[in-house]
Coordinates of N, CA and C in Angstrom, one line a residue:
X1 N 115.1 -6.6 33.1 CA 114.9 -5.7 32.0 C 114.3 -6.4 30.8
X2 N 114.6 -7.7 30.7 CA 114.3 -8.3 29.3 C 112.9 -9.0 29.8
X3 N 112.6 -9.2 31.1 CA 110.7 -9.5 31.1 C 110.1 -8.1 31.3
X4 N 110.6 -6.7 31.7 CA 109.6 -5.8 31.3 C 109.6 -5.5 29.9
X5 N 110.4 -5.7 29.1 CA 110.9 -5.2 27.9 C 109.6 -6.3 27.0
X6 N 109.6 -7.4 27.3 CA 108.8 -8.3 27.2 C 106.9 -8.1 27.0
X7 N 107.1 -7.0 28.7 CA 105.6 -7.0 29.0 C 105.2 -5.6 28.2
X8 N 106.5 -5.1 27.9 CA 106.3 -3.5 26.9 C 105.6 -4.0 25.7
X9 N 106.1 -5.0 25.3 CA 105.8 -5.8 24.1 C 104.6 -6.3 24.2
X10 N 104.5 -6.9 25.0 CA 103.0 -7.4 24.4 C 102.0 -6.6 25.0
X11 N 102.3 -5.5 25.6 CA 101.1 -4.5 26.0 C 100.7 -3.7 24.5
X12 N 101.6 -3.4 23.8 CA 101.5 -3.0 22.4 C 101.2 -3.8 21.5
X13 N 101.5 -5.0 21.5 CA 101.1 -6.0 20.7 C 99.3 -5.9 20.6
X14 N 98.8 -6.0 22.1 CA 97.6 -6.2 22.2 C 96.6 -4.9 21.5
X15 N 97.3 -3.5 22.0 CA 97.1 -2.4 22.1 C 96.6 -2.3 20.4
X16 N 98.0 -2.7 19.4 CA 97.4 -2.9 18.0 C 96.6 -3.8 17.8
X17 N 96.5 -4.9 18.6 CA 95.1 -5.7 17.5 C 94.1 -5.1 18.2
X18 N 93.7 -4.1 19.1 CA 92.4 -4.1 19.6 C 91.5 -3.7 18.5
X19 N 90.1 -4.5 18.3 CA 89.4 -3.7 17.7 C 88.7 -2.3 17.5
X20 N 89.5 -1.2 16.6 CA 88.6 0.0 16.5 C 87.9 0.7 15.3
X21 N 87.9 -0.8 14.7 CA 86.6 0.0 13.4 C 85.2 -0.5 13.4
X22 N 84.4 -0.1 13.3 CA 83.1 -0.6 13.0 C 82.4 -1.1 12.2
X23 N 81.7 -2.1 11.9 CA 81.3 -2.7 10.7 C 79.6 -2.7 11.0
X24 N 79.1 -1.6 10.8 CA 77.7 -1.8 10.6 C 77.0 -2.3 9.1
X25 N 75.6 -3.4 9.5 CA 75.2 -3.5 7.9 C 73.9 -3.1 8.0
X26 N 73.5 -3.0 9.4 CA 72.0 -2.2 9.1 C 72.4 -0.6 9.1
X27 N 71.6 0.1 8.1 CA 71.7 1.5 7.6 C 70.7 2.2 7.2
X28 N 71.2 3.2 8.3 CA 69.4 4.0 7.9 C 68.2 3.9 8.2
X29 N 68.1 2.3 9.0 CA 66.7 2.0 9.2 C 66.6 1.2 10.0
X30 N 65.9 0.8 10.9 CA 65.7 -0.3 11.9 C 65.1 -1.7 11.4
X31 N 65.4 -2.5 12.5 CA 64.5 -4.2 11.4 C 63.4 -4.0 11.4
X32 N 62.7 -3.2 12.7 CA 61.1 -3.0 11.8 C 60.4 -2.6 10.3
X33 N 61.5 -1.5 9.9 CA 61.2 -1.1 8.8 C 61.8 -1.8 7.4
X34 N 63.2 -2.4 8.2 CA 63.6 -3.4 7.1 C 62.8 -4.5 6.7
X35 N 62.1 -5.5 7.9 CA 61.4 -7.1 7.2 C 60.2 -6.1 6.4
X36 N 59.8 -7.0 5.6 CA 58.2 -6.9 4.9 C 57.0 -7.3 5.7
X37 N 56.0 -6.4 5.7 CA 55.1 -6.7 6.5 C 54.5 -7.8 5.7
X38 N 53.9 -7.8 4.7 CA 53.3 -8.6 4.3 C 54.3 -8.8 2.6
X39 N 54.1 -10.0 2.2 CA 54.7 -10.6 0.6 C 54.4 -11.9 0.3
X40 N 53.8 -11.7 -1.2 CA 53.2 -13.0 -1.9 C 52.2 -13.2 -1.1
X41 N 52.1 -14.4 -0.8 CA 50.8 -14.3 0.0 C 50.8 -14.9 1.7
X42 N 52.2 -13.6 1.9 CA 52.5 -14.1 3.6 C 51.9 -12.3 4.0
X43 N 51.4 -13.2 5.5 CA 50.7 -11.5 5.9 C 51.4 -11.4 7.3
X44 N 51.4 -10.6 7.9 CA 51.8 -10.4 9.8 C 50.8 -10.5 10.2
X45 N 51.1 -11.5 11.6 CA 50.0 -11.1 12.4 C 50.7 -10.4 13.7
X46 N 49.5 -10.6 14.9 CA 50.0 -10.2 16.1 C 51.0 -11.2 16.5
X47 N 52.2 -11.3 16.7 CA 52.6 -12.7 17.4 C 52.6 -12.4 18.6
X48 N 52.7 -14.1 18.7 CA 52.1 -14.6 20.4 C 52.7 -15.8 20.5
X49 N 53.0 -16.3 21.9 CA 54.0 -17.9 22.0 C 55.3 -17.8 21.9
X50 N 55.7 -16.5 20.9 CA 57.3 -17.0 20.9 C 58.4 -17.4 21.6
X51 N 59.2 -18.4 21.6 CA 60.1 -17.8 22.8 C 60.8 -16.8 22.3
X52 N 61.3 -16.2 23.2 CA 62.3 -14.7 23.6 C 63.1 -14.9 24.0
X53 N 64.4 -14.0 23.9 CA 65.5 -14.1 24.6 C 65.3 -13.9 25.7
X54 N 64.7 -12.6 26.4 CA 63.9 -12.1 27.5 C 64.0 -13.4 28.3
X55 N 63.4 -14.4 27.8 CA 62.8 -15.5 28.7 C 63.7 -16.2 29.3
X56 N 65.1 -16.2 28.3 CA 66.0 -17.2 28.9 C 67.3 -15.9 29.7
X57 N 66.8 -15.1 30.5 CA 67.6 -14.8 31.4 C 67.8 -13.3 31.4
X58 N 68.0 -12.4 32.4 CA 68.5 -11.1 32.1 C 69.5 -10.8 31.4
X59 N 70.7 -11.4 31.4 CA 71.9 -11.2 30.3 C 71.4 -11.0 29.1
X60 N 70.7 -12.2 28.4 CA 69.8 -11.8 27.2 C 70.0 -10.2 26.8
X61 N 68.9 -9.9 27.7 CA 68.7 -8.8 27.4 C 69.2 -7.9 26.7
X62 N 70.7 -7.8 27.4 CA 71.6 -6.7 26.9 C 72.7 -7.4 26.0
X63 N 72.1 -8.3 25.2 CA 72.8 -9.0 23.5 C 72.3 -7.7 22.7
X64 N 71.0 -7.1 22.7 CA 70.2 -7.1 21.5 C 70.1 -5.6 21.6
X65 N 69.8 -4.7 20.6 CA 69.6 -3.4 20.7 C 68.2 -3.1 20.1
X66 N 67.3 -4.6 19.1 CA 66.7 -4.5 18.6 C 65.9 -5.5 18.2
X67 N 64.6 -6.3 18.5 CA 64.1 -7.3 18.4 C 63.2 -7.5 18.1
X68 N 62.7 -8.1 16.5 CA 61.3 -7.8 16.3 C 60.4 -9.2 16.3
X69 N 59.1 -9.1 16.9 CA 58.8 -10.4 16.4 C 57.2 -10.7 15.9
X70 N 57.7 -11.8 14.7 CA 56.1 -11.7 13.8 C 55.7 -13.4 13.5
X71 N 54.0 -13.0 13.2 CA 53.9 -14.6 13.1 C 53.4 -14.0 11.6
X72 N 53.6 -15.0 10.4 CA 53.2 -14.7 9.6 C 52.2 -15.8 8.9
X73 N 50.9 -15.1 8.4 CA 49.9 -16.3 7.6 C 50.1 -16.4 6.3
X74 N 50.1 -17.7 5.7 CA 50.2 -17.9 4.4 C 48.6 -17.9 4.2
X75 N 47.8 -16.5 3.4 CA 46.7 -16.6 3.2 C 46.0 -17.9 2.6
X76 N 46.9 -18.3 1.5 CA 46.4 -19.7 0.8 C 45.9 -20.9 1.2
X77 N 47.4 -21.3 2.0 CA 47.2 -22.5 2.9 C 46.8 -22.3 4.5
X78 N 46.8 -21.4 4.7 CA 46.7 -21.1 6.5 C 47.8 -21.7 6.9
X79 N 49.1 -22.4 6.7 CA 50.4 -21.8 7.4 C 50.4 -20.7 8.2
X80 N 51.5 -20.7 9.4 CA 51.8 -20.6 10.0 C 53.5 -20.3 10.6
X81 N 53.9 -19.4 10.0 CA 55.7 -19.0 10.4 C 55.9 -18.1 11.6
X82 N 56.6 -18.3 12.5 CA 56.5 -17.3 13.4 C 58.1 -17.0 13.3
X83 N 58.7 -15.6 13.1 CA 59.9 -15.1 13.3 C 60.3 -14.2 14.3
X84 N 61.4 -14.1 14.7 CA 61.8 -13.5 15.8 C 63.8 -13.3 14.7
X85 N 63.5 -12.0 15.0 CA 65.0 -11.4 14.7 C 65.4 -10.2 15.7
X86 N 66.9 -10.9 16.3 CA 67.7 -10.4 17.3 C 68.4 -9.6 16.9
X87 N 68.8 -8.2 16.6 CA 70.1 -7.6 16.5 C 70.5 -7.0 17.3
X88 N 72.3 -6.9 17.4 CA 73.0 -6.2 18.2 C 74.1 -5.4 17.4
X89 N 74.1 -4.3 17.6 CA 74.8 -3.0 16.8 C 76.7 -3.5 17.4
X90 N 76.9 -4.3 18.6 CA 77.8 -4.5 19.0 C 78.2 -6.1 19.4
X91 N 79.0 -7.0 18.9 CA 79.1 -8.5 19.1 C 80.6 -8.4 19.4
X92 N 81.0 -8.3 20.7 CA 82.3 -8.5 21.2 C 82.5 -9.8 22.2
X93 N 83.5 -10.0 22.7 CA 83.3 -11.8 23.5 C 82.2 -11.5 24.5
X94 N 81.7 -10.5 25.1 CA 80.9 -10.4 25.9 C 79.4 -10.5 25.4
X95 N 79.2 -9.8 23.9 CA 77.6 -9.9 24.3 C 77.7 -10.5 22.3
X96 N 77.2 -11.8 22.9 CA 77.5 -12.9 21.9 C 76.3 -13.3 21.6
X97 N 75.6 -13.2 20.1 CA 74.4 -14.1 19.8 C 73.8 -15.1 20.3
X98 N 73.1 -14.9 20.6 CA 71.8 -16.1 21.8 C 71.1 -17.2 20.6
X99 N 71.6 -18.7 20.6 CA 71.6 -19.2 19.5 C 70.6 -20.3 20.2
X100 N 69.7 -20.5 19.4 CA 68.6 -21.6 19.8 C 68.9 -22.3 21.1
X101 N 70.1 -23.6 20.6 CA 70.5 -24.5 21.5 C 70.8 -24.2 22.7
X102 N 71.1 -22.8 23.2 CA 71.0 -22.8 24.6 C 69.7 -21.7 25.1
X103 N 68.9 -21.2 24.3 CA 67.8 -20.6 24.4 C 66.6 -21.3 24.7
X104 N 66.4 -22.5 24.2 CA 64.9 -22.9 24.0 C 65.4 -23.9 25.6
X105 N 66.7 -24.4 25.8 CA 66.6 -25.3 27.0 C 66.4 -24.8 27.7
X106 N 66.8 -23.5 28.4 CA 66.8 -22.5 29.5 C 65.3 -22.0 29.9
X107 N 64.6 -22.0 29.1 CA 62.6 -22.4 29.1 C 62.4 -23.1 29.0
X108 N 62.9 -24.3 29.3 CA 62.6 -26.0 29.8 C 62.2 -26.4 28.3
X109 N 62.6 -26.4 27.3 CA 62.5 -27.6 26.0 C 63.9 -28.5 25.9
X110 N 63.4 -29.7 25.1 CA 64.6 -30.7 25.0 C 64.7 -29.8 23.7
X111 N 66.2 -30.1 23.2 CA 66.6 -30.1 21.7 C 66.7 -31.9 21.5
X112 N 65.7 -32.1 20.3 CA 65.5 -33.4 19.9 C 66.7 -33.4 18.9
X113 N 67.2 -32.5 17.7 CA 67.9 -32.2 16.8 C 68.6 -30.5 16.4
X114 N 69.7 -31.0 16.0 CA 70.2 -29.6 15.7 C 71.5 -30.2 14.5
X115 N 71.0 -29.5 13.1 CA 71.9 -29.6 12.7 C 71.7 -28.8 11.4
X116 N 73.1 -29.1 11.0 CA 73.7 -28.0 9.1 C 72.6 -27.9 8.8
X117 N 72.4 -26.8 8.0 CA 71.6 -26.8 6.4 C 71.8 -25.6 6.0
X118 N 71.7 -25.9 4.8 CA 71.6 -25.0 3.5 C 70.6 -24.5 2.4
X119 N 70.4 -23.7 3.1 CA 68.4 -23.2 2.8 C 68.6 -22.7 1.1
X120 N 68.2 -23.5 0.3 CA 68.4 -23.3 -1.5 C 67.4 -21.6 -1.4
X121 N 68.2 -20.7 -2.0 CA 67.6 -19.4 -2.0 C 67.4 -18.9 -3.8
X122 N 67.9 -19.9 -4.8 CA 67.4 -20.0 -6.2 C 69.2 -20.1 -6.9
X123 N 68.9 -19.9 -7.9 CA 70.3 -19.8 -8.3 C 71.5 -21.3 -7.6
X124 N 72.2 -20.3 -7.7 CA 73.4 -21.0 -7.1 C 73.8 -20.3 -5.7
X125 N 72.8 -19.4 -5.0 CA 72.7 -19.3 -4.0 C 72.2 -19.9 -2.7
X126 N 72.8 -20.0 -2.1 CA 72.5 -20.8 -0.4 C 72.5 -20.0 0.5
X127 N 71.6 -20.7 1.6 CA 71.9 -19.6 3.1 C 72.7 -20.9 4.0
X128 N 73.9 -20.4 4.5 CA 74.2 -21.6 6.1 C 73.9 -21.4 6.6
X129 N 72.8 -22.0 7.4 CA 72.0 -22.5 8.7 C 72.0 -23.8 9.6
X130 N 71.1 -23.7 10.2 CA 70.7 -24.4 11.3 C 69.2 -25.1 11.1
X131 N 69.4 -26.4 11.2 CA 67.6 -26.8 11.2 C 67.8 -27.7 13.2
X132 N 66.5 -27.1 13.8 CA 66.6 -27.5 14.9 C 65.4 -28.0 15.4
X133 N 65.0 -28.8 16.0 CA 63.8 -29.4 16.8 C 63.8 -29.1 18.2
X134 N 63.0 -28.2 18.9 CA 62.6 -28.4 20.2 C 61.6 -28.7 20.7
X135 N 61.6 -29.2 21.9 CA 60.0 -30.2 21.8 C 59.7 -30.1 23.6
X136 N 58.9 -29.7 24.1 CA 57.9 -29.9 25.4 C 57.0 -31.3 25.2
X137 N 56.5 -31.7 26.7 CA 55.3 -32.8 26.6 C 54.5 -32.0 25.5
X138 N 54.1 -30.6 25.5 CA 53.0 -30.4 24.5 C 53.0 -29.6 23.3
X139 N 54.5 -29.4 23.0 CA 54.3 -28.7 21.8 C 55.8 -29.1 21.0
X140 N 55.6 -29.1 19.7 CA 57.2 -29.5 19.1 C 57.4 -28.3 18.1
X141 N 58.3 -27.7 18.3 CA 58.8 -26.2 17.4 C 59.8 -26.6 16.7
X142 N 59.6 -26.4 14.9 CA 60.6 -27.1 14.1 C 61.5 -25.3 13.3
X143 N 62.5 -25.4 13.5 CA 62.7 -24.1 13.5 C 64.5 -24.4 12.0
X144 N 64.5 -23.3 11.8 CA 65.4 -23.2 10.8 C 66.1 -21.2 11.5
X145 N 67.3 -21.6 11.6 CA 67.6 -20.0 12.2 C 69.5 -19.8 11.2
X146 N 69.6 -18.8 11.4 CA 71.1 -18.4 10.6 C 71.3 -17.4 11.8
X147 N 72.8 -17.4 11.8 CA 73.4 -15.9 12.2 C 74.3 -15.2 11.8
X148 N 74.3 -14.2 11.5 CA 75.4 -12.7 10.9 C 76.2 -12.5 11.6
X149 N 77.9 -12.4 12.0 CA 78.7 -11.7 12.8 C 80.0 -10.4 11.8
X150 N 79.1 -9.5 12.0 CA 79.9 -9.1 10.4 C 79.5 -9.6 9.2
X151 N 80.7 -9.3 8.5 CA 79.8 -10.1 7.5 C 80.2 -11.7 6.7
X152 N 80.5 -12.2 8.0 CA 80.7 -13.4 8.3 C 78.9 -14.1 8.7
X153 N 79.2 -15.4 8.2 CA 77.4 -15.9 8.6 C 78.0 -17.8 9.4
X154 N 78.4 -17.2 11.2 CA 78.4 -18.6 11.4 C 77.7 -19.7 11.6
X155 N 77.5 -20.8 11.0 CA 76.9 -21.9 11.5 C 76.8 -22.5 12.7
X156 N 77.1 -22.6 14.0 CA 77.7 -22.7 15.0 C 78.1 -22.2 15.9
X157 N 78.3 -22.7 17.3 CA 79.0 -21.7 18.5 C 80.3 -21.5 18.2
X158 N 81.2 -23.0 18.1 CA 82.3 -23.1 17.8 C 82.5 -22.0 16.4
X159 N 82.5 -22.2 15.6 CA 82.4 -21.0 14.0 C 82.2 -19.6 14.6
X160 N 80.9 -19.2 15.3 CA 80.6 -17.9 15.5 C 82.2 -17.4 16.7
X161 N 82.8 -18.3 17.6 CA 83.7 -17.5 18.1 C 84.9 -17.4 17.0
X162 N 85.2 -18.4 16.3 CA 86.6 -18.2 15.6 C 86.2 -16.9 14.6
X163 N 85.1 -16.9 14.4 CA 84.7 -15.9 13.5 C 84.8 -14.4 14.3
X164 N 84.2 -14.3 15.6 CA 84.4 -13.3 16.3 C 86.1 -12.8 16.5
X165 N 86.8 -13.7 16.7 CA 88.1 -13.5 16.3 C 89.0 -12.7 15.8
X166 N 88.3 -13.8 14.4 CA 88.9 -13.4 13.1 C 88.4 -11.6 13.5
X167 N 87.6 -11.2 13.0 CA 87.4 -10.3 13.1 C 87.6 -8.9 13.9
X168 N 87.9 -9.8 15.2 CA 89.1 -8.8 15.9 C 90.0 -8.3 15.4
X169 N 90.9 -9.6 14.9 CA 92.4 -9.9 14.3 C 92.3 -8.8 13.2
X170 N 91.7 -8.6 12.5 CA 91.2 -7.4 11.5 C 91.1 -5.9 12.0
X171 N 90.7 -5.6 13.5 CA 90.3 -4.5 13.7 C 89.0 -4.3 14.0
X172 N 88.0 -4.8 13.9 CA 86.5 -4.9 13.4 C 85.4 -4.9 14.5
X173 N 84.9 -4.2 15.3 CA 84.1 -4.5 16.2 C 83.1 -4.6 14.8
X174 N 82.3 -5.4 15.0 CA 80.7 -6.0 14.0 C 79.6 -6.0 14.6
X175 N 78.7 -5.7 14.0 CA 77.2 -5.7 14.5 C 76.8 -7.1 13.8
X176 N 75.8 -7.4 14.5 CA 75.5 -9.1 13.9 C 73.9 -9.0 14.3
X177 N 73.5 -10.4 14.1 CA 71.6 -10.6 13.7 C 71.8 -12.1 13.9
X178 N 70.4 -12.2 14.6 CA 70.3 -13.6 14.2 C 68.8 -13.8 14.1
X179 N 68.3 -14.3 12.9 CA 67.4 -14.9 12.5 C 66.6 -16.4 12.6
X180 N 65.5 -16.0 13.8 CA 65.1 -17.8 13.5 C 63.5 -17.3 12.7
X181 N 63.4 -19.1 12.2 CA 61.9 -18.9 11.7 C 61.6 -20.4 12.1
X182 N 60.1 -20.5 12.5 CA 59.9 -21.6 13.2 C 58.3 -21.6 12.9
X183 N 58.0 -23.4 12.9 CA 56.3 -23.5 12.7 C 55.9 -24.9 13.7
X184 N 55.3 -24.8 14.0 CA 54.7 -26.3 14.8 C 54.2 -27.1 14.4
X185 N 54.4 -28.3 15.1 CA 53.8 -30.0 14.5 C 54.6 -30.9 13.4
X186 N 54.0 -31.5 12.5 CA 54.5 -32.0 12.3 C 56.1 -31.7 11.4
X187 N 56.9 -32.4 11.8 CA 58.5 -32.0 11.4 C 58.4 -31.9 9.8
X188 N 58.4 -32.9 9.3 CA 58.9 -32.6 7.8 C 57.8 -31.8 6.7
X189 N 56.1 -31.6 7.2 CA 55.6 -30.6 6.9 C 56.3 -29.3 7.2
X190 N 56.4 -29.1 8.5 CA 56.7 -27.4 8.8 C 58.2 -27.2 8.1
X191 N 59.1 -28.0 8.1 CA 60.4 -27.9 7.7 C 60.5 -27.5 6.0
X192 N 59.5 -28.0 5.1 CA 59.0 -27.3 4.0 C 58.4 -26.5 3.8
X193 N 57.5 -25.8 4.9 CA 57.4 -24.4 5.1 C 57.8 -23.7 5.2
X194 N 58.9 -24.2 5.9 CA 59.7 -23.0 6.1 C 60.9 -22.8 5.2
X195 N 61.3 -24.0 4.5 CA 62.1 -24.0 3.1 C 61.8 -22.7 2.1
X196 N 60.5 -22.8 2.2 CA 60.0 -21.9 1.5 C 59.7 -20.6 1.8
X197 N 59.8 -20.4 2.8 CA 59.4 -19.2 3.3 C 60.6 -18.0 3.7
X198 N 61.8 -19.1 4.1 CA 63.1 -18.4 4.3 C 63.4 -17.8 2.7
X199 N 63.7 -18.3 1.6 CA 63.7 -17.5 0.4 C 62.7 -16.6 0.2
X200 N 61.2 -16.6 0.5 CA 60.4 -15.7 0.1 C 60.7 -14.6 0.7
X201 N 61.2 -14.4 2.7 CA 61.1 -13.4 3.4 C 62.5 -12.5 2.6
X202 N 63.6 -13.6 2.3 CA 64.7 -12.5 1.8 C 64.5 -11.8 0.3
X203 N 63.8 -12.1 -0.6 CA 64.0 -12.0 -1.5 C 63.0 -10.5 -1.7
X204 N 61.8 -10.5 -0.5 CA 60.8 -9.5 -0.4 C 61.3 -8.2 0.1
X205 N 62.8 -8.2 1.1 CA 63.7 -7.5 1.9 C 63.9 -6.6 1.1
X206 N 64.0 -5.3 1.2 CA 64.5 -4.5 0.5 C 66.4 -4.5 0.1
X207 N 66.4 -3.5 -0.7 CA 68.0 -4.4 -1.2 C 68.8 -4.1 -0.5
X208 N 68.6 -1.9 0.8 CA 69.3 -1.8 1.4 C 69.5 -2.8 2.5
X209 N 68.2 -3.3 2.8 CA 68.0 -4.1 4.3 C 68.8 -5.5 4.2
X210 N 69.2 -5.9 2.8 CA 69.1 -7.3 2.8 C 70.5 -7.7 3.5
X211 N 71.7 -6.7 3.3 CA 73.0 -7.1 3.7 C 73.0 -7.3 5.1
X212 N 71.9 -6.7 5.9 CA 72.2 -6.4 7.2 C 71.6 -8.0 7.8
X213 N 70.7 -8.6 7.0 CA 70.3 -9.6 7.1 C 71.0 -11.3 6.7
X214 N 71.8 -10.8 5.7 CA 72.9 -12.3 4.8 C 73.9 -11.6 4.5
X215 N 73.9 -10.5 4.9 CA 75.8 -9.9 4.1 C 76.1 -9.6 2.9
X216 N 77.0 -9.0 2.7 CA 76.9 -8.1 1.7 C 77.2 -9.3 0.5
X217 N 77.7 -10.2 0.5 CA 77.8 -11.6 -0.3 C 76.8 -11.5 -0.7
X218 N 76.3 -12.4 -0.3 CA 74.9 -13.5 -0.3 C 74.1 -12.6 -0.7
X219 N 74.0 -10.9 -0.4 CA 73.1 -10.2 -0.6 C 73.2 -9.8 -2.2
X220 N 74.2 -9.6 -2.1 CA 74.3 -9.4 -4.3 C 74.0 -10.5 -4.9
X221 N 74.2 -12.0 -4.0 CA 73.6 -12.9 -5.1 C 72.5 -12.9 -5.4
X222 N 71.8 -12.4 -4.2 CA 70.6 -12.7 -4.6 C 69.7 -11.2 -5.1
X223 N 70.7 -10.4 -5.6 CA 69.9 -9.5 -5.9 C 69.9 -9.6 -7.5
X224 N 71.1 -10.5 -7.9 CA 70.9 -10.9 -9.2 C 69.8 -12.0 -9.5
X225 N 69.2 -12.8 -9.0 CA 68.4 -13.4 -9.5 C 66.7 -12.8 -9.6
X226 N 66.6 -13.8 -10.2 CA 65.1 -12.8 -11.4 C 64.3 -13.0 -10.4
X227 N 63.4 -12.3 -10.1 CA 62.1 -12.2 -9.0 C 61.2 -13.9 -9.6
X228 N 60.3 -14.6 -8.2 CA 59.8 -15.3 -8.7 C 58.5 -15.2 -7.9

């Protein structure tokens, strides 16, 4: 009596933490219509080369409900950004953000580097990210990516699951995004490219779009600072 009494118990135990609220941040609109086609003097083009989730496996596939991807020209300099943004309306333990480090191996690239950063967005605002290197005999992709789980932004696999968690432990199924932006050749050129271009793409975002992109945090901060 006292181990069913037991298993009554934690069948309800479980029963209340399941997650059944929703936390959507994109609203109203899809990421097509959310990014900016063109700002300052970044334009779209066709993109072409990217990797894809697609590429690294059928699972992939069914992460994402929504995936857009662009190369963008800096008219000025002829730069070169190419972005790919993942989202999924649903991030439960099963269909979990597809994060560089196991994406770009799975299409035969080494990861030369992968580590922290904190992409300065003006102010005393930051983004936590990822700066990563993948590299073939013939091509080297210097990439800077963040991801959304909720409105949590983990840096990491380890982070994104405690974060997944957490978020159960709340009630919360979350929709989540993950953003890479990436340029080729030389490393510490393109990695100031793209320094630069990660603040330009958020700050161009509309204000509804921006939370669904950095959270409803990060998104007020930067909606206080003065356009530049």
């Amino acid at each position: 009596m006292m181990l069913a009494g037991l298993g009554v118990g934690a069948l309800a135990l479980a029963e209340g933490l399941k997650p059944r609220k929703r936390l959507i941040l994109l609203k109203g609109q899809t990421l097509e219509e959310a990014l900016p086609v063109a700002f300052g003097e970044w334009e779209s083009q066709t993109a072409s080369g990217l990797v894809t989730p697609e590429q690294a496996g059928r699972l992939a596939k069914t992460l994402y409900s929504e995936i857009v991807q662009r190369t963008y020209l800096d008219q000025a300099s002829g730069a070169e950004v190419m972005l790919l943004v993942a989202y999924g309306d649903t991030q439960s333990d099963l269909l979990q953000l597809h994060r560089p480090e196991s994406c770009y191996p799975a299409v035969g690239f080494t990861i030369e580097l992968s580590e922290p950063l904190d992409v300065a967005l003006g102010g005393r605002a930051s983004l936590p990210a990822r700066r990563v290197i993948a590299t073939t005999e013939d091509r080297r992709e210097n990439i800077i990516y963040w991801s959304r789980l909720g409105e949590r932004l983990p840096r990491d696999g380890e982070q994104q699951r405690a974060d997944r968690l957490a978020n159960a432990m709340e009630g919360y199924v979350p929709d989540g995004i993950l953003v890479r932006c990436s340029a080729l050749g030389d490393s510490a050129g393109a990695f100031a490219i793209l320094e630069r271009f990660v603040p330009d793409l958020l700050r161009a975002a509309s204000g509804g779009a921006r939370p669904a992109l950095v959270g409803t945090k990060l998104s007020n901060e930067l909606a206080g600072l003065r356009p530049t």
